[in-house]
PDB file of C-alpha atoms and ligand atoms in Angstrom:
ATOM      1  CA  UNK C  26     110.945  93.947  93.693  1.00  0.00           C
ATOM      2  CA  UNK C  27     110.489  90.199  93.840  1.00  0.00           C
ATOM      3  CA  UNK C  28     109.045  87.712  96.278  1.00  0.00           C
ATOM      4  CA  UNK C  29     109.820  84.199  95.107  1.00  0.00           C
ATOM      5  CA  UNK C  30     108.642  82.229  98.143  1.00  0.00           C
ATOM      6  CA  UNK C  31     104.894  82.316  98.753  1.00  0.00           C
ATOM      7  CA  UNK C  32     102.489  79.580  99.908  1.00  0.00           C
ATOM      8  CA  UNK C  33      99.099  79.877  98.213  1.00  0.00           C
ATOM      9  CA  UNK C  34      97.664  77.029 100.268  1.00  0.00           C
ATOM     10  CA  UNK C  35      99.425  77.940 103.505  1.00  0.00           C
ATOM     11  CA  UNK C  36      99.295  74.699 105.437  1.00  0.00           C
ATOM     12  CA  UNK C  37      96.086  73.731 103.637  1.00  0.00           C
ATOM     13  CA  UNK C  38      94.015  76.419 105.374  1.00  0.00           C
ATOM     14  CA  UNK C  39      93.008  77.566 101.867  1.00  0.00           C
ATOM     15  CA  UNK C  40      92.333  76.031  98.494  1.00  0.00           C
ATOM     16  CA  UNK C  41      94.136  77.042  95.313  1.00  0.00           C
ATOM     17  CA  UNK C  42      90.987  78.690  93.918  1.00  0.00           C
ATOM     18  CA  UNK C  43      90.981  81.639  91.490  1.00  0.00           C
ATOM     19  CA  UNK C  44      89.796  83.942  94.292  1.00  0.00           C
ATOM     20  CA  UNK C  45      92.630  82.858  96.555  1.00  0.00           C
ATOM     21  CA  UNK C  46      95.200  83.258  93.778  1.00  0.00           C
ATOM     22  CA  UNK C  47      93.843  86.764  93.139  1.00  0.00           C
ATOM     23  CA  UNK C  48      94.107  87.521  96.856  1.00  0.00           C
ATOM     24  CA  UNK C  49      97.870  86.945  96.703  1.00  0.00           C
ATOM     25  CA  UNK C  50      98.326  88.742  93.394  1.00  0.00           C
ATOM     26  CA  UNK C  51      96.356  91.791  94.599  1.00  0.00           C
ATOM     27  CA  UNK C  52      98.568  91.926  97.667  1.00  0.00           C
ATOM     28  CA  UNK C  53     101.699  91.658  95.497  1.00  0.00           C
ATOM     29  CA  UNK C  54     100.552  94.658  93.442  1.00  0.00           C
ATOM     30  CA  UNK C  55      99.714  96.589  96.616  1.00  0.00           C
ATOM     31  CA  UNK C  56     103.180  95.800  98.028  1.00  0.00           C
ATOM     32  CA  UNK C  57     104.756  97.225  94.871  1.00  0.00           C
ATOM     33  CA  UNK C  58     106.217  93.920  93.685  1.00  0.00           C
ATOM     34  CA  UNK C  59     107.053  93.376  90.037  1.00  0.00           C
ATOM     35  CA  UNK C  60     107.204  89.613  90.479  1.00  0.00           C
ATOM     36  CA  UNK C  61     105.753  86.933  92.745  1.00  0.00           C
ATOM     37  CA  UNK C  62     106.466  83.215  92.757  1.00  0.00           C
ATOM     38  CA  UNK C  63     104.176  80.581  94.246  1.00  0.00           C
ATOM     39  CA  UNK C  64     106.068  77.794  95.971  1.00  0.00           C
ATOM     40  CA  UNK C  65     103.746  75.542  97.876  1.00  0.00           C
ATOM     41  CA  UNK C  66     105.044  72.545  99.792  1.00  0.00           C
ATOM     42  CA  UNK C  67     105.500  69.486  97.586  1.00  0.00           C
ATOM     43  CA  UNK C  68     103.373  67.465 100.031  1.00  0.00           C
ATOM     44  CA  UNK C  69     100.355  69.424  98.725  1.00  0.00           C
ATOM     45  CA  UNK C  70     101.136  68.773  95.064  1.00  0.00           C
ATOM     46  CA  UNK C  71      97.813  67.066  94.404  1.00  0.00           C
ATOM     47  CA  UNK C  72      95.851  69.922  95.975  1.00  0.00           C
ATOM     48  CA  UNK C  73      97.078  72.398  93.373  1.00  0.00           C
ATOM     49  CA  UNK C  74      96.097  73.284  89.851  1.00  0.00           C
ATOM     50  CA  UNK C  75      99.366  74.891  88.738  1.00  0.00           C
ATOM     51  CA  UNK C  76      97.933  75.715  85.312  1.00  0.00           C
ATOM     52  CA  UNK C  77      95.205  77.778  86.975  1.00  0.00           C
ATOM     53  CA  UNK C  78      97.858  80.040  88.516  1.00  0.00           C
ATOM     54  CA  UNK C  79      99.203  80.822  85.029  1.00  0.00           C
ATOM     55  CA  UNK C  80      95.627  81.459  83.782  1.00  0.00           C
ATOM     56  CA  UNK C  81      94.780  83.890  86.585  1.00  0.00           C
ATOM     57  CA  UNK C  82      98.178  85.555  86.161  1.00  0.00           C
ATOM     58  CA  UNK C  83      97.123  86.658  82.673  1.00  0.00           C
ATOM     59  CA  UNK C  84      94.697  89.079  84.404  1.00  0.00           C
ATOM     60  CA  UNK C  85      97.751  90.895  85.838  1.00  0.00           C
ATOM     61  CA  UNK C  86      99.835  91.968  82.830  1.00  0.00           C
ATOM     62  CA  UNK C  87     102.100  94.213  84.942  1.00  0.00           C
ATOM     63  CA  UNK C  88     103.031  91.481  87.394  1.00  0.00           C
ATOM     64  CA  UNK C  89     105.333  88.588  86.533  1.00  0.00           C
ATOM     65  CA  UNK C  90     103.917  85.477  88.163  1.00  0.00           C
ATOM     66  CA  UNK C  91     106.110  82.422  88.569  1.00  0.00           C
ATOM     67  CA  UNK C  92     104.999  78.907  89.367  1.00  0.00           C
ATOM     68  CA  UNK C  93     107.417  76.998  91.543  1.00  0.00           C
ATOM     69  CA  UNK C  94     107.454  74.530  94.362  1.00  0.00           C
ATOM     70  CA  UNK C  95     109.184  74.196  97.730  1.00  0.00           C
ATOM     71  CA  UNK C  96     110.326  70.592  97.860  1.00  0.00           C
ATOM     72  CA  UNK C  97     111.342  68.938 101.078  1.00  0.00           C
ATOM     73  CA  UNK C  98     114.673  67.218 100.645  1.00  0.00           C
ATOM     74  CA  UNK C  99     114.799  63.851 102.409  1.00  0.00           C
ATOM     75  CA  UNK C 100     117.700  61.487 101.974  1.00  0.00           C
ATOM     76  CA  UNK C 101     116.888  58.541  99.734  1.00  0.00           C
ATOM     77  CA  UNK C 102     113.800  60.198  98.261  1.00  0.00           C
ATOM     78  CA  UNK C 103     115.531  61.820  95.279  1.00  0.00           C
ATOM     79  CA  UNK C 104     113.707  59.550  92.808  1.00  0.00           C
ATOM     80  CA  UNK C 105     110.308  60.351  94.248  1.00  0.00           C
ATOM     81  CA  UNK C 106     111.018  64.092  94.164  1.00  0.00           C
ATOM     82  CA  UNK C 107     112.329  63.854  90.604  1.00  0.00           C
ATOM     83  CA  UNK C 108     109.216  62.140  89.301  1.00  0.00           C
ATOM     84  CA  UNK C 109     106.994  64.640  91.116  1.00  0.00           C
ATOM     85  CA  UNK C 110     108.864  67.563  89.564  1.00  0.00           C
ATOM     86  CA  UNK C 111     108.519  66.067  86.094  1.00  0.00           C
ATOM     87  CA  UNK C 112     104.740  66.412  86.318  1.00  0.00           C
ATOM     88  CA  UNK C 113     104.724  70.188  85.762  1.00  0.00           C
ATOM     89  CA  UNK C 114     106.819  72.729  83.912  1.00  0.00           C
ATOM     90  CA  UNK C 115     107.941  74.701  86.978  1.00  0.00           C
ATOM     91  CA  UNK C 116     109.845  77.954  86.746  1.00  0.00           C
ATOM     92  CA  UNK C 117     112.011  76.868  89.670  1.00  0.00           C
ATOM     93  CA  UNK C 118     112.074  74.608  92.683  1.00  0.00           C
ATOM     94  CA  UNK C 119     113.274  75.638  96.141  1.00  0.00           C
ATOM     95  CA  UNK C 120     115.033  72.787  97.917  1.00  0.00           C
ATOM     96  CA  UNK C 121     114.541  72.893 101.683  1.00  0.00           C
ATOM     97  CA  UNK C 122     115.419  70.722 104.647  1.00  0.00           C
ATOM     98  CA  UNK C 123     112.765  70.750 107.400  1.00  0.00           C
ATOM     99  CA  UNK C 124     113.503  67.301 108.749  1.00  0.00           C
ATOM    100  CA  UNK C 125     116.527  65.464 110.177  1.00  0.00           C
ATOM    101  CA  UNK C 126     115.994  61.688 110.174  1.00  0.00           C
ATOM    102  CA  UNK C 127     112.270  62.068 110.804  1.00  0.00           C
ATOM    103  CA  UNK C 128     112.693  64.937 113.293  1.00  0.00           C
ATOM    104  CA  UNK C 129     110.514  67.846 112.093  1.00  0.00           C
ATOM    105  CA  UNK C 130     112.803  70.325 113.784  1.00  0.00           C
ATOM    106  CA  UNK C 131     111.126  73.597 112.791  1.00  0.00           C
ATOM    107  CA  UNK C 132     107.750  72.819 114.388  1.00  0.00           C
ATOM    108  CA  UNK C 133     106.952  74.959 117.477  1.00  0.00           C
ATOM    109  CA  UNK C 134     106.538  71.863 119.661  1.00  0.00           C
ATOM    110  CA  UNK C 135     110.146  70.847 118.909  1.00  0.00           C
ATOM    111  CA  UNK C 136     111.704  73.900 120.592  1.00  0.00           C
ATOM    112  CA  UNK C 137     112.718  72.074 123.786  1.00  0.00           C
ATOM    113  CA  UNK C 138     114.472  69.366 121.789  1.00  0.00           C
ATOM    114  CA  UNK C 139     116.816  72.040 120.351  1.00  0.00           C
ATOM    115  CA  UNK C 140     118.097  72.972 123.813  1.00  0.00           C
ATOM    116  CA  UNK C 141     119.116  69.455 124.795  1.00  0.00           C
ATOM    117  CA  UNK C 142     121.062  68.642 121.632  1.00  0.00           C
ATOM    118  CA  UNK C 143     124.750  69.339 121.141  1.00  0.00           C
ATOM    119  CA  UNK C 144     124.584  72.480 118.956  1.00  0.00           C
ATOM    120  CA  UNK C 145     127.490  71.707 116.608  1.00  0.00           C
ATOM    121  CA  UNK C 146     126.194  68.168 116.044  1.00  0.00           C
ATOM    122  CA  UNK C 147     122.715  69.527 115.274  1.00  0.00           C
ATOM    123  CA  UNK C 148     124.084  72.084 112.790  1.00  0.00           C
ATOM    124  CA  UNK C 149     126.345  69.480 111.145  1.00  0.00           C
ATOM    125  CA  UNK C 150     123.449  67.043 110.707  1.00  0.00           C
ATOM    126  CA  UNK C 151     121.340  69.802 109.168  1.00  0.00           C
ATOM    127  CA  UNK C 152     124.031  71.137 106.820  1.00  0.00           C
ATOM    128  CA  UNK C 153     125.016  67.616 105.726  1.00  0.00           C
ATOM    129  CA  UNK C 154     121.471  67.088 104.436  1.00  0.00           C
ATOM    130  CA  UNK C 155     121.353  70.529 102.859  1.00  0.00           C
ATOM    131  CA  UNK C 156     124.619  69.791 101.051  1.00  0.00           C
ATOM    132  CA  UNK C 157     123.100  66.604  99.651  1.00  0.00           C
ATOM    133  CA  UNK C 158     120.062  68.634  98.587  1.00  0.00           C
ATOM    134  CA  UNK C 159     122.351  71.099  96.801  1.00  0.00           C
ATOM    135  CA  UNK C 160     124.153  68.265  94.992  1.00  0.00           C
ATOM    136  CA  UNK C 161     120.954  66.418  94.041  1.00  0.00           C
ATOM    137  CA  UNK C 162     120.400  68.311  90.795  1.00  0.00           C
ATOM    138  CA  UNK C 163     116.726  68.714  91.684  1.00  0.00           C
ATOM    139  CA  UNK C 164     116.592  72.374  92.697  1.00  0.00           C
ATOM    140  CA  UNK C 165     117.403  75.914  91.537  1.00  0.00           C
ATOM    141  CA  UNK C 166     117.302  77.657  94.916  1.00  0.00           C
ATOM    142  CA  UNK C 167     118.343  76.556  98.404  1.00  0.00           C
ATOM    143  CA  UNK C 168     115.687  77.683 100.884  1.00  0.00           C
ATOM    144  CA  UNK C 169     116.249  79.312 104.288  1.00  0.00           C
ATOM    145  CA  UNK C 170     119.921  78.320 104.480  1.00  0.00           C
ATOM    146  CA  UNK C 171     120.239  78.369 108.280  1.00  0.00           C
ATOM    147  CA  UNK C 172     116.716  77.311 109.299  1.00  0.00           C
ATOM    148  CA  UNK C 173     118.226  75.180 112.074  1.00  0.00           C
ATOM    149  CA  UNK C 174     118.783  78.393 114.114  1.00  0.00           C
ATOM    150  CA  UNK C 175     114.974  78.908 114.295  1.00  0.00           C
ATOM    151  CA  UNK C 176     114.826  78.773 118.121  1.00  0.00           C
ATOM    152  CA  UNK C 177     117.973  80.801 118.600  1.00  0.00           C
ATOM    153  CA  UNK C 178     120.436  77.974 119.359  1.00  0.00           C
ATOM    154  CA  UNK C 179     123.866  78.898 117.911  1.00  0.00           C
ATOM    155  CA  UNK C 180     126.749  76.572 117.146  1.00  0.00           C
ATOM    156  CA  UNK C 181     130.066  76.783 119.009  1.00  0.00           C
ATOM    157  CA  UNK C 182     131.981  76.642 115.741  1.00  0.00           C
ATOM    158  CA  UNK C 183     131.733  79.577 113.322  1.00  0.00           C
ATOM    159  CA  UNK C 184     128.605  78.984 111.258  1.00  0.00           C
ATOM    160  CA  UNK C 185     130.506  79.888 108.045  1.00  0.00           C
ATOM    161  CA  UNK C 186     132.795  76.961 108.677  1.00  0.00           C
ATOM    162  CA  UNK C 187     129.855  74.615 109.302  1.00  0.00           C
ATOM    163  CA  UNK C 188     128.081  75.825 106.154  1.00  0.00           C
ATOM    164  CA  UNK C 189     131.177  75.666 103.931  1.00  0.00           C
ATOM    165  CA  UNK C 190     130.288  72.276 102.427  1.00  0.00           C
ATOM    166  CA  UNK C 191     126.791  73.456 101.516  1.00  0.00           C
ATOM    167  CA  UNK C 192     128.113  76.646  99.970  1.00  0.00           C
ATOM    168  CA  UNK C 193     130.734  74.702  97.972  1.00  0.00           C
ATOM    169  CA  UNK C 194     127.930  72.467  96.668  1.00  0.00           C
ATOM    170  CA  UNK C 195     125.748  75.482  95.854  1.00  0.00           C
ATOM    171  CA  UNK C 196     128.606  77.072  93.903  1.00  0.00           C
ATOM    172  CA  UNK C 197     129.547  73.901  92.058  1.00  0.00           C
ATOM    173  CA  UNK C 198     125.913  73.241  91.129  1.00  0.00           C
ATOM    174  CA  UNK C 199     125.209  76.840  90.060  1.00  0.00           C
ATOM    175  CA  UNK C 200     122.341  77.287  92.505  1.00  0.00           C
ATOM    176  CA  UNK C 201     121.018  80.400  94.178  1.00  0.00           C
ATOM    177  CA  UNK C 202     120.581  80.972  97.915  1.00  0.00           C
ATOM    178  CA  UNK C 203     117.503  82.769  99.155  1.00  0.00           C
ATOM    179  CA  UNK C 204     117.239  85.495 101.717  1.00  0.00           C
ATOM    180  CA  UNK C 205     114.064  84.456 103.508  1.00  0.00           C
ATOM    181  CA  UNK C 206     112.617  87.205 105.673  1.00  0.00           C
ATOM    182  CA  UNK C 207     110.321  84.918 107.669  1.00  0.00           C
ATOM    183  CA  UNK C 208     112.996  84.162 110.278  1.00  0.00           C
ATOM    184  CA  UNK C 209     112.528  87.613 111.806  1.00  0.00           C
ATOM    185  CA  UNK C 210     109.051  86.491 112.909  1.00  0.00           C
ATOM    186  CA  UNK C 211     110.290  83.255 114.471  1.00  0.00           C
ATOM    187  CA  UNK C 212     111.917  82.958 117.925  1.00  0.00           C
ATOM    188  CA  UNK C 213     115.390  83.642 116.467  1.00  0.00           C
ATOM    189  CA  UNK C 214     114.187  87.066 115.309  1.00  0.00           C
ATOM    190  CA  UNK C 215     116.377  87.496 112.222  1.00  0.00           C
ATOM    191  CA  UNK C 216     116.223  86.661 108.542  1.00  0.00           C
ATOM    192  CA  UNK C 217     117.588  83.441 107.079  1.00  0.00           C
ATOM    193  CA  UNK C 218     120.480  83.383 106.634  1.00  0.00           C
ATOM    194  CA  UNK C 219     122.200  85.551 109.231  1.00  0.00           C
ATOM    195  CA  UNK C 220     124.336  88.528 108.223  1.00  0.00           C
ATOM    196  CA  UNK C 221     127.689  86.637 108.376  1.00  0.00           C
ATOM    197  CA  UNK C 222     126.353  84.037 105.972  1.00  0.00           C
ATOM    198  CA  UNK C 223     124.872  86.660 103.653  1.00  0.00           C
ATOM    199  CA  UNK C 224     128.358  88.216 103.498  1.00  0.00           C
ATOM    200  CA  UNK C 225     129.904  84.819 102.808  1.00  0.00           C
ATOM    201  CA  UNK C 226     127.376  84.078 100.044  1.00  0.00           C
ATOM    202  CA  UNK C 227     128.163  87.438  98.438  1.00  0.00           C
ATOM    203  CA  UNK C 228     131.910  86.895  98.813  1.00  0.00           C
ATOM    204  CA  UNK C 229     131.533  83.617  96.918  1.00  0.00           C
ATOM    205  CA  UNK C 230     129.507  85.334  94.143  1.00  0.00           C
ATOM    206  CA  UNK C 231     126.547  83.031  94.750  1.00  0.00           C
ATOM    207  CA  UNK C 232     123.352  84.526  93.283  1.00  0.00           C
ATOM    208  CA  UNK C 233     120.676  85.597  95.749  1.00  0.00           C
ATOM    209  CA  UNK C 234     116.910  85.180  95.516  1.00  0.00           C
ATOM    210  CA  UNK C 235     114.424  86.989  97.771  1.00  0.00           C
ATOM    211  CA  UNK C 236     111.427  85.460  99.523  1.00  0.00           C
ATOM    212  CA  UNK C 237     109.002  86.232 102.346  1.00  0.00           C
ATOM    213  CA  UNK C 238     107.781  82.650 102.884  1.00  0.00           C
ATOM    214  CA  UNK C 239     104.311  84.175 103.241  1.00  0.00           C
ATOM    215  CA  UNK C 240     101.642  81.641 104.219  1.00  0.00           C
ATOM    216  CA  UNK C 241      98.910  84.321 104.089  1.00  0.00           C
ATOM    217  CA  UNK C 242      98.401  87.147 101.545  1.00  0.00           C
ATOM    218  CA  UNK C 243      99.062  89.828 104.207  1.00  0.00           C
ATOM    219  CA  UNK C 244     102.701  88.727 104.451  1.00  0.00           C
ATOM    220  CA  UNK C 245     103.512  88.876 100.739  1.00  0.00           C
ATOM    221  CA  UNK C 246     106.560  91.067 100.181  1.00  0.00           C
ATOM    222  CA  UNK C 247     107.239  91.445 103.933  1.00  0.00           C
ATOM    223  CA  UNK C 248     110.668  93.076 104.540  1.00  0.00           C
ATOM    224  CA  UNK C 249     111.644  92.618 100.898  1.00  0.00           C
ATOM    225  CA  UNK C 250     112.381  96.322 100.330  1.00  0.00           C
ATOM    226  CA  UNK C 251     114.540  96.293 103.439  1.00  0.00           C
ATOM    227  CA  UNK C 252     116.546  93.313 102.179  1.00  0.00           C
ATOM    228  CA  UNK C 253     117.000  95.016  98.820  1.00  0.00           C
ATOM    229  CA  UNK C 254     118.275  98.178 100.528  1.00  0.00           C
ATOM    230  CA  UNK C 255     120.718  96.126 102.618  1.00  0.00           C
ATOM    231  CA  UNK C 256     122.015  94.283  99.553  1.00  0.00           C
ATOM    232  CA  UNK C 257     122.497  97.532  97.631  1.00  0.00           C
ATOM    233  CA  UNK C 258     124.435  98.905 100.576  1.00  0.00           C
ATOM    234  CA  UNK C 259     126.590  95.767 100.505  1.00  0.00           C
ATOM    235  CA  UNK C 260     127.365  96.402  96.849  1.00  0.00           C
ATOM    236  CA  UNK C 261     125.096  93.739  95.352  1.00  0.00           C
ATOM    237  CA  UNK C 262     123.749  94.931  92.005  1.00  0.00           C
ATOM    238  CA  UNK C 263     121.607  91.994  90.930  1.00  0.00           C
ATOM    239  CA  UNK C 264     119.354  89.267  92.261  1.00  0.00           C
ATOM    240  CA  UNK C 265     117.971  86.234  90.447  1.00  0.00           C
ATOM    241  CA  UNK C 266     114.748  84.756  89.289  1.00  0.00           C
ATOM    242  CA  UNK C 267     114.018  81.791  87.043  1.00  0.00           C
ATOM    243  CA  UNK C 268     111.922  81.305  83.955  1.00  0.00           C
ATOM    244  CA  UNK C 269     111.248  77.591  83.298  1.00  0.00           C
ATOM    245  CA  UNK C 270     114.492  76.833  85.147  1.00  0.00           C
ATOM    246  CA  UNK C 271     116.503  79.412  83.213  1.00  0.00           C
ATOM    247  CA  UNK C 272     118.319  81.871  85.488  1.00  0.00           C
ATOM    248  CA  UNK C 273     117.329  85.524  84.974  1.00  0.00           C
ATOM    249  CA  UNK C 274     119.366  88.365  86.495  1.00  0.00           C
ATOM    250  CA  UNK C 275     117.391  91.323  87.767  1.00  0.00           C
ATOM    251  CA  UNK C 276     118.882  94.691  88.686  1.00  0.00           C
ATOM    252  CA  UNK C 277     118.299  95.773  92.256  1.00  0.00           C
TER     253      UNK C 277
HETATM  254 ZN1   ZN U  15     110.479  75.971 104.265  1.00  0.00          ZN
HETATM  255 ZN1   ZN U  16     108.173  77.968 102.629  1.00  0.00          ZN
END
């Protein structure tokens, strides 16, 4: 099983030392994973020695270790992101939207702001940015597709309709969508994306990637077996990973 979304540095509570890398890799082995991918936030780029991850990985011959990044998509910053990504030979980059015109909407202190906004407007603003992220050519995976639901606010319009533009862009750009299990541990209490959207992604034959979004070693691989079981039940036979940006299909 694979966990392609893991934060070695958390939110800078840790360094990217050998010991800390080993802490995550030991946990991956313990959780029965065959592959783990590190995807720290691009803001912490200069705190990381990406080459060191590949060095330490050599101590774990039975574990595939990928080096990626979770890059924040912000409108107008495509050039900055592109030059950042050119500085290392990443296996893949997860493109995520955590911010709508300067509003860091997934921070706990922003919960109240979600309740006073018009839900459809909020979802449309979010998905419009995510669609631009998907069309930017910068990423291989779209992260936590419906993160905007984090505090449990639902749109009036069917979410599949609101997400259609993003999913068209994902399909046309050949990207993968992740199932991110971290949402279950947020106020909304369910994975990203929700079941209806997972079904829609599968219906469109969009490849799926799996990630826990672990910010501490203890959470590596959390719920991943459960997602795999659900996908098998839904008739999905393969998930994806990436090797220096090349898509790899892995049997479930
Ligand atoms: Zn994220
Ligand atoms: Zn993340």
